[in-house]
Short mmCIF file of C-alpha atoms and ligand atoms in Angstrom, two decimals:
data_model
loop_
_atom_site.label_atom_id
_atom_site.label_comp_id
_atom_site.label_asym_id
_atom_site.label_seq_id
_atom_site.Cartn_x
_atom_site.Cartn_y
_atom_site.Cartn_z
CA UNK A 10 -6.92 19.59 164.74
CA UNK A 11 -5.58 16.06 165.13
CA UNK A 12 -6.46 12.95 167.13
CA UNK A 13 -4.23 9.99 168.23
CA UNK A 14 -6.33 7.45 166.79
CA UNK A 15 -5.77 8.66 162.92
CA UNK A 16 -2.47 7.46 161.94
CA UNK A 17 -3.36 7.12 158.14
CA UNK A 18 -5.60 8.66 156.17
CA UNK A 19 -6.03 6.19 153.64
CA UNK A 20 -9.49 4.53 152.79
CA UNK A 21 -8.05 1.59 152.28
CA UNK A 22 -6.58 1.27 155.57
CA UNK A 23 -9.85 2.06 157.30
CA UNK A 24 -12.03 -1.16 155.36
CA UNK A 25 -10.21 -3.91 156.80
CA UNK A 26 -11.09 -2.64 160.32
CA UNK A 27 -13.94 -4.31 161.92
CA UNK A 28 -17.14 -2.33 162.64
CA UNK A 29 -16.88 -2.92 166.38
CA UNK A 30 -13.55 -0.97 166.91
CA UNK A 31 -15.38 2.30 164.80
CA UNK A 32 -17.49 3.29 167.59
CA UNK A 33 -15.07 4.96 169.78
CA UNK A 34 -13.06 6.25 166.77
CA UNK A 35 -16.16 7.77 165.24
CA UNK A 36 -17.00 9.53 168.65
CA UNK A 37 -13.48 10.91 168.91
CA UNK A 38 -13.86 12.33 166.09
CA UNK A 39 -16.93 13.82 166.17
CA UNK A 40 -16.09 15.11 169.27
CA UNK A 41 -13.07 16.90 168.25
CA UNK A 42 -14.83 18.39 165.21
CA UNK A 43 -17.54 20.05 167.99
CA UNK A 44 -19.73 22.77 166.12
CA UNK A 45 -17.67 22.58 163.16
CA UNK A 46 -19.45 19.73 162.02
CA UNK A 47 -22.90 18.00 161.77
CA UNK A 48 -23.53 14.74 161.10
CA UNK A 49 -26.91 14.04 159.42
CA UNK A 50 -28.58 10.43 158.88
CA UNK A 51 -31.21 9.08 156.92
CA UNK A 52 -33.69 6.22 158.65
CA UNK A 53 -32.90 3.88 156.14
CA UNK A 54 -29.11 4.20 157.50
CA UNK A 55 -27.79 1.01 159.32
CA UNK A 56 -27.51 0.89 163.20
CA UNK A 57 -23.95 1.81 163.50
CA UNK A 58 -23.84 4.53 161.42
CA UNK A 59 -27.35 6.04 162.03
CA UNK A 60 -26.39 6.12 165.75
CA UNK A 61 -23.51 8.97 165.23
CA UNK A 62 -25.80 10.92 163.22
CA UNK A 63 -26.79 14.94 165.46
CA UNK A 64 -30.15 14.97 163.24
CA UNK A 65 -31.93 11.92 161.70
CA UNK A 66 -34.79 12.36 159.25
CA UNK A 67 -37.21 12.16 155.89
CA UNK A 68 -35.18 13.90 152.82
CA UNK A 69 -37.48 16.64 153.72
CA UNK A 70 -36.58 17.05 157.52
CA UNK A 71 -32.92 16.43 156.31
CA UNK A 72 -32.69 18.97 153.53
CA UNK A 73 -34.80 21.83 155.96
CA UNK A 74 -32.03 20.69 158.53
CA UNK A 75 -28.81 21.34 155.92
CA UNK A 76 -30.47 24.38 155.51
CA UNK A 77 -30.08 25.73 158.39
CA UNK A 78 -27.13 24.45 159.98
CA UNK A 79 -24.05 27.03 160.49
CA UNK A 80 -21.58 23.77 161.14
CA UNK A 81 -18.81 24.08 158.39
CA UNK A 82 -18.93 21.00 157.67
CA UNK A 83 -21.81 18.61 156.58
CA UNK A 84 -21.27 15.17 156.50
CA UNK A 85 -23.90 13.20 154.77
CA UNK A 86 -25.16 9.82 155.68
CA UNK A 87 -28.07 8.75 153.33
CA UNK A 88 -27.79 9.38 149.10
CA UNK A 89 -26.15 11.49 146.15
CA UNK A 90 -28.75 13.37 145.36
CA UNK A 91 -29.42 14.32 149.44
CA UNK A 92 -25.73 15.60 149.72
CA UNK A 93 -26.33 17.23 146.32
CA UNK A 94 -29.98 19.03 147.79
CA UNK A 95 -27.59 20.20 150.88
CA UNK A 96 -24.97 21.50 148.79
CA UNK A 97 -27.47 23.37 146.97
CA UNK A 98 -29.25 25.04 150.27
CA UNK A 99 -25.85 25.39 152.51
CA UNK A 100 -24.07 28.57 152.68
CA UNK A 101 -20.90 29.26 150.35
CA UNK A 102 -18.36 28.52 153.26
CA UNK A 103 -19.90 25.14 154.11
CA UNK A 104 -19.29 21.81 152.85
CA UNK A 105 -20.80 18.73 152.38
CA UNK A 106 -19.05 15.25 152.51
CA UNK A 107 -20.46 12.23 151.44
CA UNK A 108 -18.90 9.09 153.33
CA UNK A 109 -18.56 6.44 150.06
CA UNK A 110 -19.44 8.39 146.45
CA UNK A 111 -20.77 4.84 145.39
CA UNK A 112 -24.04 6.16 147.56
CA UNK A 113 -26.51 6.95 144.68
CA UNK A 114 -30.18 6.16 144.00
CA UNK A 115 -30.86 3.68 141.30
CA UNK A 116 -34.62 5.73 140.93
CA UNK A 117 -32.56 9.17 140.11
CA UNK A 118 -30.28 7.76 137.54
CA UNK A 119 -33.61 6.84 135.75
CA UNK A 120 -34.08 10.40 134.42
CA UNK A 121 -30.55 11.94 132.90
CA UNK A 122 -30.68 15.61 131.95
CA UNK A 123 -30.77 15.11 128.64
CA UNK A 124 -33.81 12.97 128.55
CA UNK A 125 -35.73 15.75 130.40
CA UNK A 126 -34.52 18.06 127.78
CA UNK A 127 -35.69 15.80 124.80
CA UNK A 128 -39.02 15.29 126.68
CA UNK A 129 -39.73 19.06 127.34
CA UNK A 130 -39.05 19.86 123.97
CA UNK A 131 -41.31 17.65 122.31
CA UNK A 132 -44.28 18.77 124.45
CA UNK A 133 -43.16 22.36 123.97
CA UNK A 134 -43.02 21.44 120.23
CA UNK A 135 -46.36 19.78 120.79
CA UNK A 136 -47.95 23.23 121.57
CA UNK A 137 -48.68 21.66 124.86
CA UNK A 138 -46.24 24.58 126.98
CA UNK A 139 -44.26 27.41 126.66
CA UNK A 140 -40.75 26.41 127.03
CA UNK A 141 -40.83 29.08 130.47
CA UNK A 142 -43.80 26.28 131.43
CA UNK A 143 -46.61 28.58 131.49
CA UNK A 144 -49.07 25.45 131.01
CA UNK A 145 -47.41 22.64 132.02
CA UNK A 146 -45.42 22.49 135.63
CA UNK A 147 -42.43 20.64 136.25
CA UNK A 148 -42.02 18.59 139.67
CA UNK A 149 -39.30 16.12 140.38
CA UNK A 150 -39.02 14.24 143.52
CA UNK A 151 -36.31 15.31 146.04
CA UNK A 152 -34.23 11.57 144.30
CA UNK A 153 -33.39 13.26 140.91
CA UNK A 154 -30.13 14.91 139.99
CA UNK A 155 -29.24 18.35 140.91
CA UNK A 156 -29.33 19.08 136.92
CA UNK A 157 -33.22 18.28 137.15
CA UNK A 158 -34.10 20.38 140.07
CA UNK A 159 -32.41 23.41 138.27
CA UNK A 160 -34.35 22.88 135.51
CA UNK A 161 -37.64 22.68 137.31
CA UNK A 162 -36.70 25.48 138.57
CA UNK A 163 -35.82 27.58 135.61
CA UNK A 164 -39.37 26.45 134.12
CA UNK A 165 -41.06 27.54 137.38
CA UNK A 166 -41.25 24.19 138.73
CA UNK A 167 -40.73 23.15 142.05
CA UNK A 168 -39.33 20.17 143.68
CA UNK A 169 -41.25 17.68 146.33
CA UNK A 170 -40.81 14.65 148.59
CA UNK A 171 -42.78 12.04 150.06
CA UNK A 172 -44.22 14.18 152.68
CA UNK A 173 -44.96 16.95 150.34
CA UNK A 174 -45.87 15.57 146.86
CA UNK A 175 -49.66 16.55 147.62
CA UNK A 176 -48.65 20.28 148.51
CA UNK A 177 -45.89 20.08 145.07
CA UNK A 178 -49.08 19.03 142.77
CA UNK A 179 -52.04 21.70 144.75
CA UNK A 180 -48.91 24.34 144.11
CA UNK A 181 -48.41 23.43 140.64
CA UNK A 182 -51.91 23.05 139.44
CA UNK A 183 -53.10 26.64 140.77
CA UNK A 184 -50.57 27.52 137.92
CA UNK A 185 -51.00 25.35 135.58
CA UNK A 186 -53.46 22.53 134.09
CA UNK A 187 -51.11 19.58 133.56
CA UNK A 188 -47.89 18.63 135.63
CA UNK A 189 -44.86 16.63 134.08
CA UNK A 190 -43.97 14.49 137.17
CA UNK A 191 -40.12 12.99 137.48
CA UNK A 192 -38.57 10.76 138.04
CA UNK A 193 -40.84 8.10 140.30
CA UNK A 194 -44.12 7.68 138.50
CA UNK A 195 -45.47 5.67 141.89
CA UNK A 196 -44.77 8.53 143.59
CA UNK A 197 -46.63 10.77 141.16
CA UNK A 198 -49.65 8.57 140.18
CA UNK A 199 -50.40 7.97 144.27
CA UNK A 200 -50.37 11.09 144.94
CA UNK A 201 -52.54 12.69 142.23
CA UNK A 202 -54.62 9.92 142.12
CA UNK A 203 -55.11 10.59 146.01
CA UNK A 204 -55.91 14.18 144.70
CA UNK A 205 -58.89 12.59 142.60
CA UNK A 206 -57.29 12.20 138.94
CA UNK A 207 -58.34 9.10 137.68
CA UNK A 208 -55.76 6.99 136.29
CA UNK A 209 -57.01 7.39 132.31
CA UNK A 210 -55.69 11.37 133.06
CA UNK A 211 -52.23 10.05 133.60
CA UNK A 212 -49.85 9.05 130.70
CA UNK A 213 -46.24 7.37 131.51
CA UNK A 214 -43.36 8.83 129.40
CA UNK A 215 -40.76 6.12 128.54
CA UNK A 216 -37.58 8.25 127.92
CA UNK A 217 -36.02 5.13 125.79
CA UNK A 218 -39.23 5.14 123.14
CA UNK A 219 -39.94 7.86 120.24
CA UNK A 220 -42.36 11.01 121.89
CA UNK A 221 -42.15 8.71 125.11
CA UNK A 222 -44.11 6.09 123.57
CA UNK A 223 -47.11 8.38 123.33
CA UNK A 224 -49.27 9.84 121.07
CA UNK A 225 -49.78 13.65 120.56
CA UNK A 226 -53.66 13.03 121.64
CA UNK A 227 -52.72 11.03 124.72
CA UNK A 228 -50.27 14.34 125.69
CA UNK A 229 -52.86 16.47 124.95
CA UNK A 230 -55.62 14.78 126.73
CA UNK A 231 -53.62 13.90 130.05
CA UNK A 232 -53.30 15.53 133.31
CA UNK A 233 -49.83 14.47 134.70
CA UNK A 234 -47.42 13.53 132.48
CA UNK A 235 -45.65 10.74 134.88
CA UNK A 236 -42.05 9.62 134.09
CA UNK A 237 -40.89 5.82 134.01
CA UNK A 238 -38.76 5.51 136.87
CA UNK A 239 -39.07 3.62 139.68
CA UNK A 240 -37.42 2.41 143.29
CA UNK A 241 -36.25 -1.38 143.21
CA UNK A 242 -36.53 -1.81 146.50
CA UNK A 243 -40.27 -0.59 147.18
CA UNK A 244 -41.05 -2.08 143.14
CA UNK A 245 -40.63 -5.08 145.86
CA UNK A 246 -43.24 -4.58 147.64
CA UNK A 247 -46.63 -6.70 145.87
CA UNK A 248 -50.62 -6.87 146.82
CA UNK A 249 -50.57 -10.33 147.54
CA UNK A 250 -47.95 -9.80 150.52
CA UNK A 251 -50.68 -6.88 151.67
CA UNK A 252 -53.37 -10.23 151.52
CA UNK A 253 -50.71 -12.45 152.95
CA UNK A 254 -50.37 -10.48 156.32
CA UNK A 255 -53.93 -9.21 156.86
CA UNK A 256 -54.72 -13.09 156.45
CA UNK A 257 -51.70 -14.17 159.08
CA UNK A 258 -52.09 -11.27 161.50
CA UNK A 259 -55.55 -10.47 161.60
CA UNK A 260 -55.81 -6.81 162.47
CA UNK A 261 -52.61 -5.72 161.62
CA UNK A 262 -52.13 -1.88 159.77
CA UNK A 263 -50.51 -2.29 156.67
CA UNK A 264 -47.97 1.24 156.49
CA UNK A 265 -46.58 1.81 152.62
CA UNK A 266 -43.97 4.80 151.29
CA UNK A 267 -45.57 5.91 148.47
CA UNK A 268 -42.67 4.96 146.09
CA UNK A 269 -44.52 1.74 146.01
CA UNK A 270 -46.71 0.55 143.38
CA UNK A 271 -50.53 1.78 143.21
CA UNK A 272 -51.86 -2.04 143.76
CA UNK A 273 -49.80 -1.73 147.35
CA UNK A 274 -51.36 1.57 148.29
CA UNK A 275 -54.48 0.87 147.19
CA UNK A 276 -54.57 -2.12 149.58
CA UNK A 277 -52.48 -0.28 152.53
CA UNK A 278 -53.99 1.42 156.07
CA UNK A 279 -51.61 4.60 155.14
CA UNK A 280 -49.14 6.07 153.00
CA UNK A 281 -46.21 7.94 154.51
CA UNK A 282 -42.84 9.33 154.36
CA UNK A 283 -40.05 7.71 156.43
CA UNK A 284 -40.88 10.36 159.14
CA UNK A 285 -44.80 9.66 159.02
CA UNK A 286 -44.25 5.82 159.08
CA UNK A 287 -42.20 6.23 162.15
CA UNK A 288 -44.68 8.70 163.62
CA UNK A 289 -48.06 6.52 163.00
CA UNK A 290 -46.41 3.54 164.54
CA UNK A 291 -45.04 5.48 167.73
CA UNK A 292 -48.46 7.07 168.13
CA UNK A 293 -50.13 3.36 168.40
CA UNK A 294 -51.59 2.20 171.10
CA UNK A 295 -49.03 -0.31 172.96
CA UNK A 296 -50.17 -4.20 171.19
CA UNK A 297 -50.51 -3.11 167.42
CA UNK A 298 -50.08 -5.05 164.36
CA UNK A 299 -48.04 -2.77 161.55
CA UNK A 300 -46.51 -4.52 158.34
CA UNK A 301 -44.46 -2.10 156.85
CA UNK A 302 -43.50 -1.31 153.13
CA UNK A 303 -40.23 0.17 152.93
CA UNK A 304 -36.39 -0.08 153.68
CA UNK A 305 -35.80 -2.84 156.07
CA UNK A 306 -32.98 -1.04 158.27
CA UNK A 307 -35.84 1.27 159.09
CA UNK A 308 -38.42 -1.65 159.59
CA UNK A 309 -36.06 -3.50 162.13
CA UNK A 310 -35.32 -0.80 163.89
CA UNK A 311 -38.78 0.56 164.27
CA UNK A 312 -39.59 -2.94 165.60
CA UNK A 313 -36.56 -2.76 168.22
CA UNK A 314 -38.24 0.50 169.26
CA UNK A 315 -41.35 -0.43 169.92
CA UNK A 316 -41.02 -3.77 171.81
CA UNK A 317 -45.21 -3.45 173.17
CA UNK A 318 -46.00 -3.55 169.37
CA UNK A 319 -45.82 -6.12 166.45
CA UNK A 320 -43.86 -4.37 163.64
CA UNK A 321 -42.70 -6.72 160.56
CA UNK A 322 -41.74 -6.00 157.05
CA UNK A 323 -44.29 -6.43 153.86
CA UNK A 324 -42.63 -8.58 152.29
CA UNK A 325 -39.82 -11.10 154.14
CA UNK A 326 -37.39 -11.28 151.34
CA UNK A 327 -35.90 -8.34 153.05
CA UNK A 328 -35.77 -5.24 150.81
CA UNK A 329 -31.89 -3.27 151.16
CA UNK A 330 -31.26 -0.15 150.05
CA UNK A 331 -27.79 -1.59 148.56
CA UNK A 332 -26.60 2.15 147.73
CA UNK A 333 -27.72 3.80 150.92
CA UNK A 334 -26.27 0.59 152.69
CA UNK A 335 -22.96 1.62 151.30
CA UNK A 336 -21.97 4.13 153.93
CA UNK A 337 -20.22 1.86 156.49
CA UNK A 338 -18.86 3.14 159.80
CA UNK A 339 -15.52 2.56 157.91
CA UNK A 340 -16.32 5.07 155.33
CA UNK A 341 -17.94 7.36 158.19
CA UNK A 342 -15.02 7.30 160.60
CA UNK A 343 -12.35 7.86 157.50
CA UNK A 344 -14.46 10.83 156.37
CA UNK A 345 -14.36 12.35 160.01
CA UNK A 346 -10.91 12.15 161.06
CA UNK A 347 -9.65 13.45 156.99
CA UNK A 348 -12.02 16.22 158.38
CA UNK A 349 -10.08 16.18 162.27
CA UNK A 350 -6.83 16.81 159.47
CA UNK A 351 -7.99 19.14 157.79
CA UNK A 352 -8.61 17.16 154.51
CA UNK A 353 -12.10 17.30 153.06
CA UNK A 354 -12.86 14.45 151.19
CA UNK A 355 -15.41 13.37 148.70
CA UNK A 356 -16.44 16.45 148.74
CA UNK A 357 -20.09 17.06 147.27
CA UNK A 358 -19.97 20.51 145.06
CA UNK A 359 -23.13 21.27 142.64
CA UNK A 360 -21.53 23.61 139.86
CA UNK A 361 -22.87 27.12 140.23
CA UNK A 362 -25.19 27.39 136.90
CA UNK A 363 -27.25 24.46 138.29
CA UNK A 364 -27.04 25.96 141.59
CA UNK A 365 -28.86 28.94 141.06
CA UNK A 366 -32.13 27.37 139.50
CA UNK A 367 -32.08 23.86 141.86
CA UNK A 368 -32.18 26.69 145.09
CA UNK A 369 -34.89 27.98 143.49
CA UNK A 370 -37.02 24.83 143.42
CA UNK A 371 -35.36 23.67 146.38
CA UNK A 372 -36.89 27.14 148.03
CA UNK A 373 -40.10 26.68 146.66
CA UNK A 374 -40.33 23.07 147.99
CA UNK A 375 -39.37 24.27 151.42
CA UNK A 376 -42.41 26.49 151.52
CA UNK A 377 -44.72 23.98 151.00
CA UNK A 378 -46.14 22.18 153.70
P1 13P Z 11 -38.22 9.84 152.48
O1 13P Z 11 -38.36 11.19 151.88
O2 13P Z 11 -39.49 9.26 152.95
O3 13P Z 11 -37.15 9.85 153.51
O4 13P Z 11 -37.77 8.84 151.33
C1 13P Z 11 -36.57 8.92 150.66
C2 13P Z 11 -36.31 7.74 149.86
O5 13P Z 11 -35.34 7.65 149.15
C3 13P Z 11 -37.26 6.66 149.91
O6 13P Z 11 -36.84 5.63 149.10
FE1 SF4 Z 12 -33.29 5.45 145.87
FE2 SF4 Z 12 -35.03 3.50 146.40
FE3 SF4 Z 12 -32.75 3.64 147.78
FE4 SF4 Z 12 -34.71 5.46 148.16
S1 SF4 Z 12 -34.78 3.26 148.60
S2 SF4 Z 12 -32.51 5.87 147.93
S3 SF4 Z 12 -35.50 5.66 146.05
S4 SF4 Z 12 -32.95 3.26 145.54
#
């Protein structure tokens, strides 16, 4: 395959070009890939990237959708550990490309391998589990490592996202009686806490302090064992902005991702995924209020679709996903034409020991509702 417009390959060539002249360069591309490639997007994408994208979703819809593509190629738009996930549940002849390798997630670098390790072993040394995890469950959130999923899944753990953290914990509790949550303890303690554990049954494990900063007796008496990780960008997010807007906008729904803190959710209308948020405030009756709690691409685009509503962010500091915001068009339109020449590049390639046990978490996941 080849195409006029790709004279040089060469990233650097491609980042001095202004984003208006990627457009058509992006659709040539794309369009003389056809069927051998998809393109998928995550909402919290910008404008002119999201807008090549064949499929656009949640991490869940996104990973279900790598899943069962047949394109042999899969070019990622969104984060590491997303590419990583489709990797994982693609077929051996496919392969994934991720636009800029700088994309990663600042909330799955908070849990390294090794830190899992350490923090299994003391609770296995605790008496607390098996190391197989026949009484405590591991569950990591989709934004972890590919390492962490396998090893979930070698301990009979499962991995979740937002839109299925409630199924991940129902799953793991008919197995076991306590759950070791990683790596967003927002994410964990909203959800369980939805699921009626009070918030004395939870301890937070601090991988930098000795035995997590934790007693033996606190292990012992807790439910989930939460992890201290965290998103930046919904950490953002604060009660008082939920008291701000309910006081500016009378009326208004207040719509939070669950990677936000407890206070927020406490105080919100609803919790969803990027998928659910998107849903609830197409669903509205035309002349609703929503204030939304997560990425702003999503939030300004949601309010340029839905003109006969009021949709603003939570908080008007503007909260950027400065990783997922590094896939440019630039980085997009190099990736396709290498592709349209028959280079892959920055290719995505999860090493076949961790393979085996992230597919089966990944598969268990996928099951769950
Ligand atoms: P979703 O699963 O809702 O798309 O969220 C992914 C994410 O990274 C949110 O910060
Ligand atoms: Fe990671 Fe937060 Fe960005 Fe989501 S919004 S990709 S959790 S840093």
């Amino acid at each position: 395959m080849s195409t006029a417009a790709a004279t040089s390959c060469s990233l650097e060539n491609y980042l001095v070009i202004p984003d208006v002249s990627m457009d058509d360069r992006i659709t040539a591309a794309r369009e003389t890939l056809g069927q051998h490639a998809v393109i998928l997007g995550h909402h919290y994408q910008r404008d002119e990237v999201i807008r090549h994208s064949d499929f656009r979703g949640d991490s869940y819809r996104l990973s279900k959708t790598a899943a069962e593509s047949k394109a042999e190629y899969i070019v990622f738009c969104g984060v590491h550990f997303m590419a990583e996930s489709a990797d994982v549940l693609s077929r051996h002849s496919q392969k994934v490309v991720l636009p800029d390798l700088n994309a990663g997630c600042s909330m799955a670098d908070m849990a390294e391998i090794g830190q899992v390790e350490d923090c299994w072993e003391h609770l296995v040394g605790l008496g607390l589990t098996s190391d197989a995890g026949d009484a405590i469950t591991p569950v990591t959130y989709m934004n972890s490592t590919a390492a962490i999923k396998g090893f979930c899944g070698e301990r009979g753990g499962v991995v979740c996202t937002s839109s299925n953290a409630a199924g991940a914990f129902k799953w793991a509790f008919a197995k076991t009686p306590k759950v070791l949550f990683l790596p967003d303890q927002h994410l964990g303690r909203n959800t369980a806490f939805a699921m009626g554990i009070p918030l004395n049954q939870m301890v937070v494990w601090d991988p930098y302090m000795p035995m997590g900063g934790l007693t033996a007796d606190r292990l012992r008496s807790a439910k989930v064992i939460l992890w201290k990780g965290h998103c930046s960008v919904h950490q953002r997010f604060l009660p008082e902005h939920v008291d701000k807007v309910r006081n500016l906008y009378p009326g208004i729904k207040v719509l939070a991702h669950p990677e936000c803190r407890w206070e927020v959710c406490q105080k919100a209308d609803a919790l969803g995924s990027t998928d659910r948020i998107i849903k609830l405030i197409r669903e509205a009756p035309a002349g609703s209020k929503f204030a939304v709690g997560t990425e702003i691409h999503l939030v300004n685009r949601l309010a340029k679709e839905n003109r006969d509503k009021m949709v603003i962010t939570l908080d008007d500091s503007g909260c950027l996903c400065t990783t997922m915001f590094r896939i440019s068009p630039q980085h997009l339109c190099w990736a396709l034409e290498n592709l349209v020449e028959g280079n892959v590049v920055n290719r995505i390639v999860v090493k076949d020991d961790v393979k085996h046990w992230a597919r089966v978490a990944l598969d268990r996941m996928l099951s769950i509702q």
